[in-house]
Structures are given as C-alpha cells and as structure tokens.
Coordinates of C-alpha atoms in Angstrom, one line a residue:
X5 CA -22.0 15.3 -25.0
X6 CA -19.8 12.6 -26.6
X7 CA -22.9 10.8 -28.0
X8 CA -25.2 13.8 -28.3
X9 CA -23.1 15.8 -30.8
X10 CA -22.8 13.0 -33.4
X11 CA -26.5 12.3 -33.1
X12 CA -27.4 16.0 -33.5
X13 CA -25.0 16.3 -36.5
X14 CA -26.6 13.3 -38.2
X15 CA -30.1 14.7 -37.5
X16 CA -29.3 18.2 -38.9
X17 CA -27.6 16.8 -42.0
X18 CA -30.6 14.5 -42.7
X19 CA -32.9 17.4 -42.2
X20 CA -30.9 19.5 -44.7
X21 CA -31.1 16.8 -47.2
X22 CA -34.8 16.5 -46.7
X23 CA -35.3 20.2 -47.3
X24 CA -33.3 20.2 -50.5
X25 CA -35.2 17.2 -51.8
X26 CA -38.6 18.6 -50.9
X27 CA -38.2 22.3 -51.7
X28 CA -35.3 22.4 -54.1
X29 CA -33.3 25.6 -54.6
X30 CA -35.5 27.7 -52.4
X31 CA -34.3 25.6 -49.4
X32 CA -30.7 26.3 -50.0
X33 CA -30.5 29.1 -47.4
X34 CA -32.1 27.0 -44.8
X35 CA -29.8 24.1 -45.6
X36 CA -26.8 26.4 -45.4
X37 CA -28.0 27.7 -42.1
X38 CA -28.3 24.1 -40.8
X39 CA -24.7 23.3 -42.0
X40 CA -23.5 26.4 -40.2
X41 CA -25.3 25.4 -37.0
X42 CA -23.9 21.9 -37.0
X43 CA -20.4 23.3 -37.5
X44 CA -20.9 25.7 -34.6
X45 CA -22.2 22.7 -32.6
X46 CA -19.0 20.7 -33.2
X47 CA -16.8 23.6 -32.4
X48 CA -18.5 24.3 -29.1
X49 CA -18.4 20.7 -28.1
X50 CA -14.7 20.4 -28.8
X51 CA -14.0 23.7 -27.1
X52 CA -15.7 22.5 -23.9
X53 CA -14.2 19.0 -24.0
X54 CA -10.6 20.3 -24.6
X55 CA -10.8 22.6 -21.5
X56 CA -12.5 20.1 -19.2
X57 CA -15.5 22.5 -18.8
X58 CA -18.8 21.5 -17.4
X59 CA -21.2 20.4 -20.3
X60 CA -24.1 22.7 -19.5
X61 CA -22.9 25.9 -21.1
X62 CA -21.9 24.1 -24.3
X63 CA -25.2 22.2 -24.3
X64 CA -27.2 25.3 -23.9
X65 CA -25.4 27.1 -26.7
X66 CA -25.8 24.2 -29.0
X67 CA -29.5 23.8 -28.3
X68 CA -30.1 27.6 -28.7
X69 CA -28.3 27.6 -32.1
X70 CA -30.4 24.6 -33.3
X71 CA -33.6 26.1 -31.9
X72 CA -32.9 29.4 -33.7
X73 CA -32.2 27.5 -37.0
X74 CA -35.5 25.7 -36.6
X75 CA -37.4 29.0 -36.2
X76 CA -35.6 30.5 -39.1
X77 CA -36.3 27.5 -41.3
X78 CA -40.0 28.0 -40.5
X79 CA -39.7 31.6 -41.5
X80 CA -37.8 31.0 -44.7
X81 CA -40.0 28.1 -45.8
X82 CA -43.6 28.7 -44.7
X83 CA -44.4 25.2 -45.8
X84 CA -42.0 23.9 -43.2
X85 CA -43.9 25.6 -40.3
X86 CA -45.6 22.4 -39.0
X87 CA -42.4 20.4 -39.3
X88 CA -40.5 23.2 -37.5
X89 CA -43.0 23.2 -34.7
X90 CA -42.5 19.5 -34.3
X91 CA -38.7 20.0 -34.2
X92 CA -39.2 22.7 -31.5
X93 CA -41.2 20.3 -29.3
X94 CA -38.8 17.5 -29.9
X95 CA -35.8 19.7 -28.9
X96 CA -37.5 21.0 -25.8
X97 CA -38.8 17.7 -24.5
X98 CA -35.6 15.8 -25.6
X99 CA -33.4 18.1 -23.6
X100 CA -35.2 16.9 -20.4
X101 CA -34.8 13.2 -21.2
X102 CA -31.3 12.9 -22.7
X103 CA -29.2 15.7 -21.1
X104 CA -27.9 15.1 -17.5
X105 CA -27.6 18.8 -16.7
X106 CA -28.5 20.7 -13.5
X107 CA -32.1 21.8 -13.1
X108 CA -31.2 25.5 -13.1
X109 CA -29.5 25.2 -16.5
X110 CA -32.4 23.3 -17.9
X111 CA -35.0 26.0 -16.8
X112 CA -32.7 28.7 -18.2
X113 CA -32.6 26.9 -21.5
X114 CA -36.4 26.5 -21.6
X115 CA -36.9 30.2 -20.8
X116 CA -34.5 31.2 -23.5
X117 CA -36.1 28.9 -26.1
X118 CA -39.6 30.3 -25.3
X119 CA -38.1 33.8 -25.4
X120 CA -36.9 33.1 -29.0
X121 CA -40.4 31.9 -29.9
X122 CA -41.9 35.1 -28.6
X123 CA -39.3 37.2 -30.6
X124 CA -40.2 35.1 -33.6
X125 CA -43.9 35.9 -33.1
X126 CA -43.3 39.6 -32.6
X127 CA -41.1 39.9 -35.7
X128 CA -43.4 37.8 -37.9
X129 CA -45.1 39.4 -40.9
X130 CA -48.9 39.3 -40.9
X131 CA -48.9 36.5 -43.3
X132 CA -47.1 34.1 -41.0
X133 CA -48.3 35.5 -37.7
X134 CA -50.7 32.6 -37.1
X135 CA -48.0 30.0 -37.8
X136 CA -45.7 31.8 -35.4
X137 CA -48.4 31.9 -32.7
X138 CA -49.0 28.2 -33.2
X139 CA -45.2 27.7 -32.9
X140 CA -45.2 29.7 -29.7
X141 CA -48.0 27.6 -28.2
X142 CA -46.2 24.4 -29.1
X143 CA -43.0 25.8 -27.5
X144 CA -44.9 26.8 -24.3
X145 CA -46.6 23.4 -24.0
X146 CA -43.4 21.5 -24.7
X147 CA -41.5 23.6 -22.2
X148 CA -44.0 22.8 -19.5
X149 CA -43.7 19.1 -20.3
X150 CA -39.9 19.3 -20.3
X151 CA -40.0 21.3 -17.0
X152 CA -42.1 18.6 -15.3
X153 CA -40.3 15.6 -16.8
X154 CA -36.7 16.8 -16.3
X155 CA -36.6 16.3 -12.5
X156 CA -37.8 12.7 -12.9
X157 CA -35.3 12.0 -15.7
X158 CA -32.5 14.0 -14.0
X159 CA -32.8 12.3 -10.6
X160 CA -33.2 8.9 -12.1
X161 CA -30.1 9.5 -14.2
X162 CA -28.3 10.8 -11.2
X163 CA -29.2 7.6 -9.3
X164 CA -27.9 5.5 -12.2
X165 CA -24.7 7.5 -12.3
X166 CA -24.3 7.2 -8.5
X167 CA -24.8 3.4 -8.8
X168 CA -22.3 3.2 -11.6
X169 CA -19.8 5.2 -9.6
X170 CA -20.4 3.1 -6.5
X171 CA -20.0 -0.1 -8.7
X172 CA -16.7 1.2 -10.1
X173 CA -15.5 2.1 -6.6
X174 CA -16.4 -1.4 -5.3
X175 CA -14.8 -3.0 -8.3
X176 CA -11.6 -1.0 -7.7
X177 CA -11.7 -1.9 -4.0
X178 CA -12.3 -5.6 -4.9
X179 CA -9.4 -5.5 -7.4
X180 CA -7.1 -3.9 -4.7
X181 CA -8.1 -6.5 -2.2
X182 CA -7.5 -9.3 -4.8
X183 CA -4.0 -7.9 -5.4
X184 CA -3.4 -7.7 -1.7
X185 CA -4.5 -11.3 -1.3
X186 CA -2.3 -12.4 -4.1
X187 CA 0.6 -10.6 -2.6
X188 CA -0.1 -12.1 0.8
X189 CA -0.3 -15.6 -0.8
X190 CA 3.0 -15.1 -2.4
X191 CA 4.5 -13.9 0.9
X192 CA 3.0 -16.9 2.6
X193 CA 4.4 -19.3 0.0
X194 CA 7.8 -17.6 0.5
X195 CA 7.8 -17.6 4.3
X196 CA 6.6 -21.2 4.3
X197 CA 10.0 -22.2 2.9
X198 CA 12.0 -20.0 5.2
X199 CA 13.3 -21.0 8.6
X200 CA 12.1 -18.4 11.1
X201 CA 15.2 -18.4 13.3
X202 CA 18.0 -18.3 10.6
X203 CA 16.2 -16.7 7.7
X204 CA 17.4 -19.4 5.3
X205 CA 15.6 -22.3 3.6
X206 CA 13.9 -24.9 5.7
X207 CA 13.4 -28.7 5.1
X208 CA 10.4 -28.0 2.8
X209 CA 12.5 -25.7 0.7
X210 CA 15.2 -28.4 0.7
X211 CA 12.8 -31.1 -0.6
X212 CA 11.7 -28.8 -3.5
X213 CA 15.3 -27.9 -4.3
X214 CA 16.3 -31.6 -4.4
X215 CA 13.7 -32.2 -7.1
X216 CA 14.8 -29.3 -9.2
X217 CA 18.5 -30.4 -9.1
X218 CA 17.9 -33.9 -10.4
X219 CA 20.3 -35.2 -13.0
X220 CA 22.9 -32.4 -12.4
X221 CA 26.4 -32.4 -10.9
X222 CA 25.9 -31.4 -7.2
X223 CA 28.1 -30.8 -4.2
X224 CA 26.7 -30.9 -0.7
X225 CA 28.4 -29.1 2.3
X226 CA 27.0 -30.2 5.6
X227 CA 28.0 -28.0 8.6
X228 CA 27.5 -28.4 12.3
X229 CA 28.2 -25.9 15.1
X230 CA 30.7 -27.4 17.5
X231 CA 29.6 -28.1 21.1
X232 CA 26.4 -26.2 20.6
X233 CA 24.5 -28.0 23.3
X234 CA 27.1 -26.9 25.8
X235 CA 26.8 -23.4 24.4
X236 CA 23.0 -23.4 25.0
X237 CA 23.5 -24.7 28.5
X238 CA 25.9 -21.9 29.4
X239 CA 24.2 -19.0 27.7
X240 CA 20.5 -20.0 27.3
X241 CA 18.4 -20.7 24.3
X242 CA 17.8 -17.1 23.4
X243 CA 21.5 -16.7 22.9
X244 CA 21.5 -19.9 21.0
X245 CA 18.9 -18.6 18.6
X246 CA 20.9 -15.4 18.2
X247 CA 24.0 -17.5 17.3
X248 CA 22.0 -19.6 14.8
X249 CA 20.6 -16.5 13.2
X250 CA 24.1 -15.0 12.9
X251 CA 25.4 -18.2 11.2
X252 CA 22.5 -18.1 8.8
X253 CA 23.5 -14.5 7.9
X254 CA 27.1 -15.6 7.4
X255 CA 26.0 -18.4 5.1
X256 CA 23.9 -16.1 2.9
X257 CA 26.9 -13.7 2.5
X258 CA 29.4 -16.5 1.8
X259 CA 27.6 -18.4 -1.0
X260 CA 27.1 -17.5 -4.7
X261 CA 23.7 -16.5 -6.1
X262 CA 23.1 -20.0 -7.5
X263 CA 24.1 -21.8 -4.3
X264 CA 21.3 -22.9 -2.0
X265 CA 21.4 -22.7 1.8
X266 CA 19.2 -24.6 4.3
X267 CA 18.8 -25.3 8.0
X268 CA 19.2 -29.0 8.0
X269 CA 18.6 -29.7 11.7
X270 CA 18.9 -28.1 15.1
X271 CA 22.4 -26.7 14.7
X272 CA 23.1 -28.3 11.3
X273 CA 23.2 -26.4 8.0
X274 CA 23.4 -27.6 4.4
X275 CA 24.7 -25.9 1.3
X276 CA 23.9 -27.3 -2.1
X277 CA 26.5 -26.1 -4.7
X278 CA 25.3 -26.9 -8.3
X279 CA 28.1 -27.8 -10.7
X280 CA 30.9 -27.8 -8.1
X281 CA 33.6 -30.3 -7.6
X282 CA 35.0 -31.4 -4.3
X283 CA 37.8 -28.8 -4.3
X284 CA 35.6 -25.8 -4.9
X285 CA 33.0 -27.0 -2.5
X286 CA 35.7 -27.5 0.2
X287 CA 37.0 -24.0 -0.5
X288 CA 33.5 -22.7 0.1
X289 CA 33.2 -24.7 3.3
X290 CA 36.6 -23.4 4.5
X291 CA 35.4 -19.7 3.9
X292 CA 32.3 -20.4 6.0
X293 CA 34.4 -22.0 8.7
X294 CA 36.8 -19.1 9.0
X295 CA 33.9 -16.6 8.8
X296 CA 32.2 -18.3 11.8
X297 CA 35.4 -18.6 13.7
X298 CA 36.3 -15.0 13.3
X299 CA 32.8 -13.5 13.7
X300 CA 31.7 -11.8 16.9
X301 CA 28.3 -10.7 15.6
X302 CA 26.5 -13.4 17.7
X303 CA 28.0 -12.1 21.0
X304 CA 31.2 -12.5 22.9
X305 CA 31.1 -16.3 22.7
X306 CA 33.6 -18.2 20.6
X307 CA 31.7 -20.4 18.1
X308 CA 33.3 -22.8 15.6
X309 CA 31.8 -25.0 12.9
X310 CA 32.8 -28.4 11.3
X311 CA 32.0 -29.3 7.7
X312 CA 31.7 -32.3 5.6
X313 CA 31.8 -32.2 1.7
X314 CA 30.5 -34.7 -0.8
X315 CA 30.0 -34.6 -4.6
X316 CA 27.6 -36.4 -6.9
X317 CA 28.4 -36.4 -10.6
X318 CA 24.8 -37.0 -11.5
X319 CA 22.6 -36.3 -8.5
X320 CA 19.5 -38.5 -8.1
X321 CA 16.5 -36.7 -6.7
X322 CA 14.7 -40.0 -6.2
X323 CA 17.4 -41.2 -3.8
X324 CA 19.1 -38.1 -2.4
X325 CA 20.2 -39.8 0.9
X326 CA 23.3 -41.2 -0.7
X327 CA 24.9 -37.8 -1.2
X328 CA 23.7 -36.5 2.1
X329 CA 24.9 -39.6 4.0
X330 CA 28.4 -39.2 2.5
X331 CA 28.4 -35.5 3.4
X332 CA 27.3 -36.5 7.0
X333 CA 30.1 -39.2 7.1
X334 CA 32.6 -36.5 6.1
X335 CA 31.3 -34.2 8.8
X336 CA 31.6 -37.0 11.4
X337 CA 35.2 -37.4 10.2
X338 CA 35.9 -33.7 10.7
X339 CA 34.5 -33.9 14.3
X340 CA 36.6 -37.0 15.1
X341 CA 39.7 -35.1 13.8
X342 CA 39.2 -32.4 16.3
X343 CA 36.3 -30.2 15.1
X344 CA 36.6 -26.7 13.5
X345 CA 37.8 -28.2 10.2
X346 CA 36.5 -29.4 6.8
X347 CA 36.5 -33.0 5.7
X348 CA 36.1 -34.2 2.0
X349 CA 34.3 -37.4 1.2
X350 CA 36.1 -39.6 -1.3
X351 CA 33.6 -41.6 -3.4
X352 CA 36.3 -44.1 -4.5
X353 CA 36.3 -45.5 -1.0
X354 CA 39.7 -44.2 0.1
X355 CA 40.0 -42.8 3.6
X356 CA 38.3 -39.4 4.1
X357 CA 40.6 -36.4 3.9
X358 CA 40.2 -34.0 6.9
X359 CA 41.6 -30.5 6.4
X360 CA 43.1 -29.2 9.6
X361 CA 42.1 -25.7 10.7
X362 CA 44.5 -22.9 10.3

C-alpha cells in the first residue's frame, strides 16, 4: 500500500490530464470524478495505515472506486470506451500481480468488479450497449486471467516475504551472537588481568599498569603476610586461599579509586599509588596493616602483614625494578624489625625507617 497509493495517484492524475487535453471541456466531469476517486483513495489508505488494519479492505475499496470511475468515464465519454476497457483489464490483471492479499479477498474483488460491469451493461442506453458488452467481455476475460495468475504471484510473493523474514531473523540472531561474543571477549580480557584467588590485578595487569604510569610520581607499597607458610601448614591450603581472598577484599576497600592493587607473588601484594609521597603512602600501608590485623573475615586465625614503602619522583616504566627493589628492601626491614609493621625507604641512602605497630 505504501508504494501502490502514490503510483495510483500519479496514474489517475495523468489520465485526467489526458482526458482534458483530448476532449476539452466535455471531459471535465470525468476529470473531476477521477480527482474525487484519488482523494478517496488517499483517505482510505491513511485510515487503514493509522489504525494498523489489514491492507485488503482498503485495497478492495480503492480498486472498486477506481474501477467504477473507469466505467463512468466510458459512459460519459463514449470515445473513451476502448481506453476504458484497457484500464479495466489493467486494473483486474494488475491486482493479481502487485497486491499481496489473500486469495479470498482477491476473488471477492474480481466478482465485485465483474458485477459492476454487468450493472454497467444493464443500465447502458441502446447507443452504448455494444461498447458496454465489449467492456463486460474484457472484464470477464481479465478476471479469469487474474484468478489464474494470482495464486502464482501470491505464493511466489509469500515465499519471497518468508525468505526476507527469515533473513531478518537470521541477521538479528547473528547480531545478537556478535554482541554476545564481543561481551565475552571483553569479559575474557578483564578476567585475564584478574587474579582468580584474590580478585585483584595479576602480574599481567601490573605490567600494563607500569607502562601507563611512566613519567609520573609514583609510590609503591609492597605487603607480605607474616608467617604465611606456617599458616598454610597448620590450616591447609584451602584456608590459605580463603585468607588471601580476604586480604584482597581488604585492599580493594582500603585504596582510593585511582590506586592500583595487584597480587605480586604467593602471599605478596603490591599497591601502586599515583602522585603520592612517602608519608601518604605509609599512611595507606598502615591502614591496610591495621585492617588485616583486626579482621576476622578469613576465619578465627590471627593474620598480620608487613609493608615496605618506596617513592619515585619520576617513575621509569623501562626500568621499574628500581622502585620495586627499594619497596622490597623496605619490606625486608619491616620483617627484620619484628613484622606486623610498615617501613619507609629513604632514597637519600639514610637508614630505613621502620614504624612500629601500635
């Protein structure tokens, strides 16, 4: 209907213009009738589309209006009778080829059109009875051709529509699968950088973070669970994994949004603190130490952590081991001082400062 109505409108308007050019003033009633018909056609089409109705009722009403106009034009302008008969045949045959409506509606339309031709013949004056009879014969033959051709065109069009619908369905399915694969890939990329036990970044994530932090001021806090081997020996590795997971959760809660947390080794953890100095990084390490000391979320076992802090004014991603080694040296100093404490590296070469636990 979306394409048919404009096509019909153009055809009717062209026909009206042809009538006026050929027959002059005497064709004005027929031209006016055509204008009324196309107006009714547009109104019917909009009425059906606005209400989401099936296209068959509007299509039948439109075709019957146009068919009646064609018959009346032949009656008003006898010289138009052969052309009117051609329009009749074109309308009847074209309805089978270009309208995707149900067979029952199509047969009803053909019967109504032939019925209008019969009424035209019965009401025709003696002078135009022969032309009306010829018009009826044309209508009957065209209706037979349309009745035979419509099933072929209808079922072919139906198959085309089914194929298009299936293609759209498969396209939508492929698009959904593509989105699912993209989401899965994003999840795989994310999980490839997450330590499965603690839920924080792994060494791969650490390597990428080191590259992104090149040239910035950076503090490193290296933490190690105290006597963790003995803890595992007493309680088993499952309890050890539970304790590591709990420490990972404490670290995620303790740091700022811009801080980065990683599992550095078996029971070692690393916090990278962009833009921090030694004092603020040590304060963060002390918060983590106290949170681990006071936490009972990993079970009834008492766990403590030692931490070493180091700062690089301009971090070099090409040689990051300098900062990490100084943080490791500070951690070693904290362990030598009795564990469960924080030690701060002094880049000037002075002795390391170990902060005693509370």
